[in-house]
């Protein structure tokens, strides 16, 4: 998607409590570039309120990943916003608007620790919103994998987007229960085995022209020294 930061800035400045706003692209350590919105407000604002406001006029992919509210916008000598002087979002992160409540059970406690690891934050409560805390699709993918590893429950990405609050995700995990990984059963040892459909087709084609080498994949390997034929034969038979 093509994103114009100026369009997001204009949308933010339509908020009655926003005096000025600057949107820029910043890179997190080891991750892709993220949109960060810096603003000066007439009152204390929250991430959830700003995301909801912007969501009325902007598509989801244009919503900033981080919001930073400043007491005043740093300016250059010409009176323009000094983008180089803007702080990192982690140091001035805004409140999400969620009321903190500690984990109530083991599932929520473990999920909090997973969120804190992925989001790089501390003090996460069960009412917090994954995307309000800087989560995005790639981090949601990591979250899904960590949940499956920790709880044995497969949570599709769609569920994480429809249940962004930690308490809702914990409830889904508890309801789903542990899901065992399906293992391929071991076939009993026998002299020969039935051919698959693809193998059967190859066998039929091989009968049309005697000595056909269409499915051969030749290769040459130069071996230095004298090979141990017993070990070489064993390797091919394994």
PDB file of C-alpha atoms in Angstrom:
ATOM      1  CA  UNK A   1       0.000   0.000   0.000  1.00  0.00           C
ATOM      2  CA  UNK A   2       1.124   3.544  -0.714  1.00  0.00           C
ATOM      3  CA  UNK A   3       0.904   5.617   2.461  1.00  0.00           C
ATOM      4  CA  UNK A   4       1.176   9.404   2.637  1.00  0.00           C
ATOM      5  CA  UNK A   5       2.143  10.514   6.187  1.00  0.00           C
ATOM      6  CA  UNK A   6       0.703  13.957   5.432  1.00  0.00           C
ATOM      7  CA  UNK A   7      -2.751  12.439   4.951  1.00  0.00           C
ATOM      8  CA  UNK A   8      -2.551  10.832   8.396  1.00  0.00           C
ATOM      9  CA  UNK A   9      -1.342  14.122   9.899  1.00  0.00           C
ATOM     10  CA  UNK A  10      -4.344  15.947   8.400  1.00  0.00           C
ATOM     11  CA  UNK A  11      -6.717  13.310   9.786  1.00  0.00           C
ATOM     12  CA  UNK A  12      -5.157  13.600  13.264  1.00  0.00           C
ATOM     13  CA  UNK A  13      -5.439  17.382  13.255  1.00  0.00           C
ATOM     14  CA  UNK A  14      -9.186  17.061  12.697  1.00  0.00           C
ATOM     15  CA  UNK A  15      -9.450  15.702  16.253  1.00  0.00           C
ATOM     16  CA  UNK A  16     -10.768  18.530  18.478  1.00  0.00           C
ATOM     17  CA  UNK A  17      -8.152  17.845  21.165  1.00  0.00           C
ATOM     18  CA  UNK A  18      -5.127  17.714  18.834  1.00  0.00           C
ATOM     19  CA  UNK A  19      -3.232  20.978  18.310  1.00  0.00           C
ATOM     20  CA  UNK A  20      -0.468  19.707  16.009  1.00  0.00           C
ATOM     21  CA  UNK A  21       0.697  16.363  14.658  1.00  0.00           C
ATOM     22  CA  UNK A  22       3.635  14.862  12.797  1.00  0.00           C
ATOM     23  CA  UNK A  23       3.670  11.342  11.343  1.00  0.00           C
ATOM     24  CA  UNK A  24       6.930   9.734  10.308  1.00  0.00           C
ATOM     25  CA  UNK A  25       8.398   6.324   9.541  1.00  0.00           C
ATOM     26  CA  UNK A  26      10.831   4.838  12.046  1.00  0.00           C
ATOM     27  CA  UNK A  27      12.607   1.484  12.197  1.00  0.00           C
ATOM     28  CA  UNK A  28      12.525  -0.762  15.225  1.00  0.00           C
ATOM     29  CA  UNK A  29      15.679  -2.703  15.995  1.00  0.00           C
ATOM     30  CA  UNK A  30      15.740  -5.752  13.754  1.00  0.00           C
ATOM     31  CA  UNK A  31      12.221  -5.159  12.425  1.00  0.00           C
ATOM     32  CA  UNK A  32      10.478  -3.462   9.535  1.00  0.00           C
ATOM     33  CA  UNK A  33       9.632   0.237   9.367  1.00  0.00           C
ATOM     34  CA  UNK A  34       6.702   1.425  11.474  1.00  0.00           C
ATOM     35  CA  UNK A  35       4.440   4.489  11.413  1.00  0.00           C
ATOM     36  CA  UNK A  36       4.769   6.744  14.471  1.00  0.00           C
ATOM     37  CA  UNK A  37       2.426   9.658  15.187  1.00  0.00           C
ATOM     38  CA  UNK A  38       3.693  12.544  17.355  1.00  0.00           C
ATOM     39  CA  UNK A  39       1.139  15.018  18.608  1.00  0.00           C
ATOM     40  CA  UNK A  40       0.508  17.870  20.986  1.00  0.00           C
ATOM     41  CA  UNK A  41      -2.913  17.819  22.600  1.00  0.00           C
ATOM     42  CA  UNK A  42      -5.136  20.107  24.616  1.00  0.00           C
ATOM     43  CA  UNK A  43      -5.786  17.208  27.000  1.00  0.00           C
ATOM     44  CA  UNK A  44      -4.360  13.775  27.772  1.00  0.00           C
ATOM     45  CA  UNK A  45      -5.290  11.391  24.965  1.00  0.00           C
ATOM     46  CA  UNK A  46      -5.251   7.604  24.727  1.00  0.00           C
ATOM     47  CA  UNK A  47      -4.194   5.257  21.944  1.00  0.00           C
ATOM     48  CA  UNK A  48      -7.564   3.528  21.791  1.00  0.00           C
ATOM     49  CA  UNK A  49      -9.413   6.843  21.399  1.00  0.00           C
ATOM     50  CA  UNK A  50      -7.081   8.039  18.634  1.00  0.00           C
ATOM     51  CA  UNK A  51      -7.209   4.742  16.740  1.00  0.00           C
ATOM     52  CA  UNK A  52     -11.001   4.780  16.905  1.00  0.00           C
ATOM     53  CA  UNK A  53     -11.103   8.370  15.638  1.00  0.00           C
ATOM     54  CA  UNK A  54      -8.719   7.729  12.746  1.00  0.00           C
ATOM     55  CA  UNK A  55     -10.544   4.517  11.888  1.00  0.00           C
ATOM     56  CA  UNK A  56     -13.574   6.609  10.876  1.00  0.00           C
ATOM     57  CA  UNK A  57     -11.718   8.082   7.883  1.00  0.00           C
ATOM     58  CA  UNK A  58      -8.596   5.982   7.289  1.00  0.00           C
ATOM     59  CA  UNK A  59      -8.124   2.324   6.338  1.00  0.00           C
ATOM     60  CA  UNK A  60      -6.559  -0.009   8.913  1.00  0.00           C
ATOM     61  CA  UNK A  61      -3.177  -0.121   7.171  1.00  0.00           C
ATOM     62  CA  UNK A  62      -2.803   3.659   7.584  1.00  0.00           C
ATOM     63  CA  UNK A  63      -3.302   3.665  11.354  1.00  0.00           C
ATOM     64  CA  UNK A  64      -0.007   4.476  13.143  1.00  0.00           C
ATOM     65  CA  UNK A  65       1.664   1.695  15.092  1.00  0.00           C
ATOM     66  CA  UNK A  66       2.732   4.070  17.867  1.00  0.00           C
ATOM     67  CA  UNK A  67       1.334   7.330  19.256  1.00  0.00           C
ATOM     68  CA  UNK A  68       3.517   9.754  21.205  1.00  0.00           C
ATOM     69  CA  UNK A  69       1.955  12.764  22.970  1.00  0.00           C
ATOM     70  CA  UNK A  70       4.429  15.585  23.643  1.00  0.00           C
ATOM     71  CA  UNK A  71       4.085  18.699  25.835  1.00  0.00           C
ATOM     72  CA  UNK A  72       5.267  20.740  22.835  1.00  0.00           C
ATOM     73  CA  UNK A  73       6.486  20.026  19.325  1.00  0.00           C
ATOM     74  CA  UNK A  74      10.251  20.609  18.842  1.00  0.00           C
ATOM     75  CA  UNK A  75      10.799  23.210  16.127  1.00  0.00           C
ATOM     76  CA  UNK A  76      13.643  24.150  13.817  1.00  0.00           C
ATOM     77  CA  UNK A  77      14.926  27.706  13.446  1.00  0.00           C
ATOM     78  CA  UNK A  78      12.502  28.149  10.547  1.00  0.00           C
ATOM     79  CA  UNK A  79       9.526  27.224  12.748  1.00  0.00           C
ATOM     80  CA  UNK A  80       8.905  23.769  11.230  1.00  0.00           C
ATOM     81  CA  UNK A  81       8.689  20.529  13.210  1.00  0.00           C
ATOM     82  CA  UNK A  82      12.183  19.262  14.011  1.00  0.00           C
ATOM     83  CA  UNK A  83      11.807  15.607  13.079  1.00  0.00           C
ATOM     84  CA  UNK A  84      15.344  14.748  14.152  1.00  0.00           C
ATOM     85  CA  UNK A  85      14.556  15.888  17.703  1.00  0.00           C
ATOM     86  CA  UNK A  86      11.485  13.668  18.074  1.00  0.00           C
ATOM     87  CA  UNK A  87      12.015  10.936  20.706  1.00  0.00           C
ATOM     88  CA  UNK A  88      11.762   7.200  20.190  1.00  0.00           C
ATOM     89  CA  UNK A  89       8.194   5.947  20.702  1.00  0.00           C
ATOM     90  CA  UNK A  90       9.238   3.553  23.480  1.00  0.00           C
ATOM     91  CA  UNK A  91      10.329   6.436  25.711  1.00  0.00           C
ATOM     92  CA  UNK A  92       7.132   8.506  25.392  1.00  0.00           C
ATOM     93  CA  UNK A  93       4.525   5.826  24.724  1.00  0.00           C
ATOM     94  CA  UNK A  94       0.962   6.985  25.408  1.00  0.00           C
ATOM     95  CA  UNK A  95      -1.485   5.266  27.692  1.00  0.00           C
ATOM     96  CA  UNK A  96      -3.735   2.814  25.880  1.00  0.00           C
ATOM     97  CA  UNK A  97      -6.808   3.750  27.870  1.00  0.00           C
ATOM     98  CA  UNK A  98      -7.208   0.240  29.296  1.00  0.00           C
ATOM     99  CA  UNK A  99      -7.642  -0.103  33.072  1.00  0.00           C
ATOM    100  CA  UNK A 100      -4.911  -2.353  34.474  1.00  0.00           C
ATOM    101  CA  UNK A 101      -5.989  -5.649  36.024  1.00  0.00           C
ATOM    102  CA  UNK A 102      -3.542  -8.387  36.951  1.00  0.00           C
ATOM    103  CA  UNK A 103      -3.848 -11.967  35.592  1.00  0.00           C
ATOM    104  CA  UNK A 104      -6.506 -14.028  37.343  1.00  0.00           C
ATOM    105  CA  UNK A 105      -5.304 -17.517  36.425  1.00  0.00           C
ATOM    106  CA  UNK A 106      -2.279 -19.418  35.085  1.00  0.00           C
ATOM    107  CA  UNK A 107      -3.370 -19.062  31.464  1.00  0.00           C
ATOM    108  CA  UNK A 108      -3.597 -15.281  31.671  1.00  0.00           C
ATOM    109  CA  UNK A 109      -0.303 -15.073  33.600  1.00  0.00           C
ATOM    110  CA  UNK A 110       1.582 -17.079  30.960  1.00  0.00           C
ATOM    111  CA  UNK A 111      -0.069 -15.133  28.146  1.00  0.00           C
ATOM    112  CA  UNK A 112       1.014 -11.844  29.773  1.00  0.00           C
ATOM    113  CA  UNK A 113       4.631 -13.030  29.810  1.00  0.00           C
ATOM    114  CA  UNK A 114       4.364 -13.978  26.103  1.00  0.00           C
ATOM    115  CA  UNK A 115       2.898 -10.565  25.222  1.00  0.00           C
ATOM    116  CA  UNK A 116       5.632  -8.772  27.203  1.00  0.00           C
ATOM    117  CA  UNK A 117       8.323 -10.751  25.375  1.00  0.00           C
ATOM    118  CA  UNK A 118       6.893 -10.088  21.895  1.00  0.00           C
ATOM    119  CA  UNK A 119       5.918  -6.450  22.462  1.00  0.00           C
ATOM    120  CA  UNK A 120       8.951  -5.536  24.568  1.00  0.00           C
ATOM    121  CA  UNK A 121       6.768  -4.027  27.303  1.00  0.00           C
ATOM    122  CA  UNK A 122       6.151  -4.561  30.999  1.00  0.00           C
ATOM    123  CA  UNK A 123       3.109  -4.204  33.207  1.00  0.00           C
ATOM    124  CA  UNK A 124       0.613  -5.592  30.679  1.00  0.00           C
ATOM    125  CA  UNK A 125      -2.854  -6.286  32.083  1.00  0.00           C
ATOM    126  CA  UNK A 126      -5.661  -8.557  30.964  1.00  0.00           C
ATOM    127  CA  UNK A 127      -7.671  -5.681  29.425  1.00  0.00           C
ATOM    128  CA  UNK A 128      -4.835  -4.454  27.216  1.00  0.00           C
ATOM    129  CA  UNK A 129      -5.238  -4.404  23.435  1.00  0.00           C
ATOM    130  CA  UNK A 130      -2.486  -6.153  21.449  1.00  0.00           C
ATOM    131  CA  UNK A 131      -2.464  -3.629  18.605  1.00  0.00           C
ATOM    132  CA  UNK A 132      -2.738  -0.592  20.875  1.00  0.00           C
ATOM    133  CA  UNK A 133       0.547  -1.714  22.447  1.00  0.00           C
ATOM    134  CA  UNK A 134       2.390  -1.702  19.114  1.00  0.00           C
ATOM    135  CA  UNK A 135       1.399  -5.128  17.835  1.00  0.00           C
ATOM    136  CA  UNK A 136       1.052  -5.735  14.102  1.00  0.00           C
ATOM    137  CA  UNK A 137       0.577  -8.646  11.704  1.00  0.00           C
ATOM    138  CA  UNK A 138       4.141  -9.968  11.983  1.00  0.00           C
ATOM    139  CA  UNK A 139       4.064  -9.830  15.776  1.00  0.00           C
ATOM    140  CA  UNK A 140       0.638 -11.484  15.691  1.00  0.00           C
ATOM    141  CA  UNK A 141       2.186 -14.333  13.688  1.00  0.00           C
ATOM    142  CA  UNK A 142       4.863 -14.714  16.366  1.00  0.00           C
ATOM    143  CA  UNK A 143       2.170 -14.606  19.034  1.00  0.00           C
ATOM    144  CA  UNK A 144       0.215 -17.402  17.344  1.00  0.00           C
ATOM    145  CA  UNK A 145       3.335 -19.590  17.191  1.00  0.00           C
ATOM    146  CA  UNK A 146       4.250 -18.900  20.849  1.00  0.00           C
ATOM    147  CA  UNK A 147       0.702 -19.699  22.006  1.00  0.00           C
ATOM    148  CA  UNK A 148       0.724 -23.028  20.194  1.00  0.00           C
ATOM    149  CA  UNK A 149       4.104 -23.896  21.685  1.00  0.00           C
ATOM    150  CA  UNK A 150       3.180 -22.857  25.242  1.00  0.00           C
ATOM    151  CA  UNK A 151      -0.421 -24.104  25.414  1.00  0.00           C
ATOM    152  CA  UNK A 152      -0.660 -26.707  22.650  1.00  0.00           C
ATOM    153  CA  UNK A 153      -3.547 -24.711  21.159  1.00  0.00           C
ATOM    154  CA  UNK A 154      -3.623 -23.483  17.570  1.00  0.00           C
ATOM    155  CA  UNK A 155      -4.992 -19.927  17.394  1.00  0.00           C
ATOM    156  CA  UNK A 156      -5.495 -18.687  13.796  1.00  0.00           C
ATOM    157  CA  UNK A 157      -4.448 -15.116  12.999  1.00  0.00           C
ATOM    158  CA  UNK A 158      -8.079 -14.220  12.345  1.00  0.00           C
ATOM    159  CA  UNK A 159      -8.889 -15.057  15.971  1.00  0.00           C
ATOM    160  CA  UNK A 160      -6.081 -12.795  17.213  1.00  0.00           C
ATOM    161  CA  UNK A 161      -7.437  -9.900  15.152  1.00  0.00           C
ATOM    162  CA  UNK A 162     -11.029 -10.451  16.317  1.00  0.00           C
ATOM    163  CA  UNK A 163      -9.890 -11.009  19.936  1.00  0.00           C
ATOM    164  CA  UNK A 164      -7.134  -8.392  20.428  1.00  0.00           C
ATOM    165  CA  UNK A 165      -7.659  -8.128  24.204  1.00  0.00           C
ATOM    166  CA  UNK A 166      -5.567 -10.429  26.352  1.00  0.00           C
ATOM    167  CA  UNK A 167      -8.520 -11.653  28.415  1.00  0.00           C
ATOM    168  CA  UNK A 168     -10.401 -12.651  25.242  1.00  0.00           C
ATOM    169  CA  UNK A 169      -7.402 -14.563  23.895  1.00  0.00           C
ATOM    170  CA  UNK A 170      -6.972 -16.358  27.231  1.00  0.00           C
ATOM    171  CA  UNK A 171     -10.659 -17.347  27.202  1.00  0.00           C
ATOM    172  CA  UNK A 172     -10.279 -18.751  23.670  1.00  0.00           C
ATOM    173  CA  UNK A 173      -7.223 -20.787  24.751  1.00  0.00           C
ATOM    174  CA  UNK A 174      -9.022 -22.211  27.776  1.00  0.00           C
ATOM    175  CA  UNK A 175     -12.082 -23.129  25.696  1.00  0.00           C
ATOM    176  CA  UNK A 176     -10.037 -24.740  22.956  1.00  0.00           C
ATOM    177  CA  UNK A 177      -8.051 -26.911  25.349  1.00  0.00           C
ATOM    178  CA  UNK A 178      -4.804 -28.558  24.449  1.00  0.00           C
ATOM    179  CA  UNK A 179      -4.619 -29.687  20.864  1.00  0.00           C
ATOM    180  CA  UNK A 180      -2.231 -32.554  20.234  1.00  0.00           C
ATOM    181  CA  UNK A 181      -0.124 -32.439  17.121  1.00  0.00           C
ATOM    182  CA  UNK A 182      -1.295 -35.044  14.586  1.00  0.00           C
ATOM    183  CA  UNK A 183       1.451 -37.596  13.983  1.00  0.00           C
ATOM    184  CA  UNK A 184       1.830 -39.711  10.851  1.00  0.00           C
ATOM    185  CA  UNK A 185       1.280 -43.351  11.914  1.00  0.00           C
ATOM    186  CA  UNK A 186       4.187 -45.728  11.387  1.00  0.00           C
ATOM    187  CA  UNK A 187       3.484 -48.385   8.751  1.00  0.00           C
ATOM    188  CA  UNK A 188       4.297 -51.979   9.608  1.00  0.00           C
ATOM    189  CA  UNK A 189       7.479 -53.356   8.044  1.00  0.00           C
ATOM    190  CA  UNK A 190       6.737 -55.490   4.979  1.00  0.00           C
ATOM    191  CA  UNK A 191       8.424 -56.747   1.826  1.00  0.00           C
ATOM    192  CA  UNK A 192       6.780 -54.148  -0.434  1.00  0.00           C
ATOM    193  CA  UNK A 193       4.277 -51.324  -0.210  1.00  0.00           C
ATOM    194  CA  UNK A 194       1.411 -50.060  -2.432  1.00  0.00           C
ATOM    195  CA  UNK A 195       2.363 -47.354  -4.909  1.00  0.00           C
ATOM    196  CA  UNK A 196       0.948 -43.866  -4.590  1.00  0.00           C
ATOM    197  CA  UNK A 197      -1.019 -42.458  -7.547  1.00  0.00           C
ATOM    198  CA  UNK A 198       2.011 -40.443  -8.712  1.00  0.00           C
ATOM    199  CA  UNK A 199       4.320 -43.450  -8.418  1.00  0.00           C
ATOM    200  CA  UNK A 200       1.851 -45.662 -10.291  1.00  0.00           C
ATOM    201  CA  UNK A 201       1.703 -43.119 -13.129  1.00  0.00           C
ATOM    202  CA  UNK A 202       5.492 -43.044 -13.386  1.00  0.00           C
ATOM    203  CA  UNK A 203       5.605 -46.852 -13.543  1.00  0.00           C
ATOM    204  CA  UNK A 204       3.033 -46.964 -16.344  1.00  0.00           C
ATOM    205  CA  UNK A 205       4.901 -44.344 -18.386  1.00  0.00           C
ATOM    206  CA  UNK A 206       8.133 -46.270 -17.936  1.00  0.00           C
ATOM    207  CA  UNK A 207       6.550 -49.280 -19.662  1.00  0.00           C
ATOM    208  CA  UNK A 208       5.850 -47.407 -22.908  1.00  0.00           C
ATOM    209  CA  UNK A 209       9.500 -47.101 -23.958  1.00  0.00           C
ATOM    210  CA  UNK A 210      11.953 -49.653 -22.682  1.00  0.00           C
ATOM    211  CA  UNK A 211      14.960 -48.032 -21.103  1.00  0.00           C
ATOM    212  CA  UNK A 212      13.293 -44.603 -20.881  1.00  0.00           C
ATOM    213  CA  UNK A 213      15.417 -42.263 -18.726  1.00  0.00           C
ATOM    214  CA  UNK A 214      12.975 -39.326 -18.655  1.00  0.00           C
ATOM    215  CA  UNK A 215      12.686 -39.484 -14.863  1.00  0.00           C
ATOM    216  CA  UNK A 216      16.385 -40.048 -14.231  1.00  0.00           C
ATOM    217  CA  UNK A 217      18.217 -37.256 -12.434  1.00  0.00           C
ATOM    218  CA  UNK A 218      21.918 -37.946 -13.062  1.00  0.00           C
ATOM    219  CA  UNK A 219      24.624 -36.386 -10.984  1.00  0.00           C
ATOM    220  CA  UNK A 220      28.389 -36.756 -10.673  1.00  0.00           C
ATOM    221  CA  UNK A 221      30.296 -36.603  -7.391  1.00  0.00           C
ATOM    222  CA  UNK A 222      34.078 -36.659  -7.272  1.00  0.00           C
ATOM    223  CA  UNK A 223      35.349 -38.461  -4.181  1.00  0.00           C
ATOM    224  CA  UNK A 224      38.888 -37.854  -3.016  1.00  0.00           C
ATOM    225  CA  UNK A 225      40.679 -40.937  -1.757  1.00  0.00           C
ATOM    226  CA  UNK A 226      39.408 -44.489  -1.512  1.00  0.00           C
ATOM    227  CA  UNK A 227      35.772 -44.694  -0.284  1.00  0.00           C
ATOM    228  CA  UNK A 228      34.675 -47.156   2.330  1.00  0.00           C
ATOM    229  CA  UNK A 229      32.328 -49.219   0.142  1.00  0.00           C
ATOM    230  CA  UNK A 230      30.599 -50.851   3.097  1.00  0.00           C
ATOM    231  CA  UNK A 231      29.635 -47.504   4.619  1.00  0.00           C
ATOM    232  CA  UNK A 232      28.727 -46.076   1.201  1.00  0.00           C
ATOM    233  CA  UNK A 233      26.437 -49.012   0.493  1.00  0.00           C
ATOM    234  CA  UNK A 234      24.828 -48.716   3.919  1.00  0.00           C
ATOM    235  CA  UNK A 235      24.190 -45.000   3.333  1.00  0.00           C
ATOM    236  CA  UNK A 236      22.350 -45.694   0.085  1.00  0.00           C
ATOM    237  CA  UNK A 237      20.235 -48.423   1.680  1.00  0.00           C
ATOM    238  CA  UNK A 238      19.115 -46.297   4.672  1.00  0.00           C
TER     239      UNK A 238
END
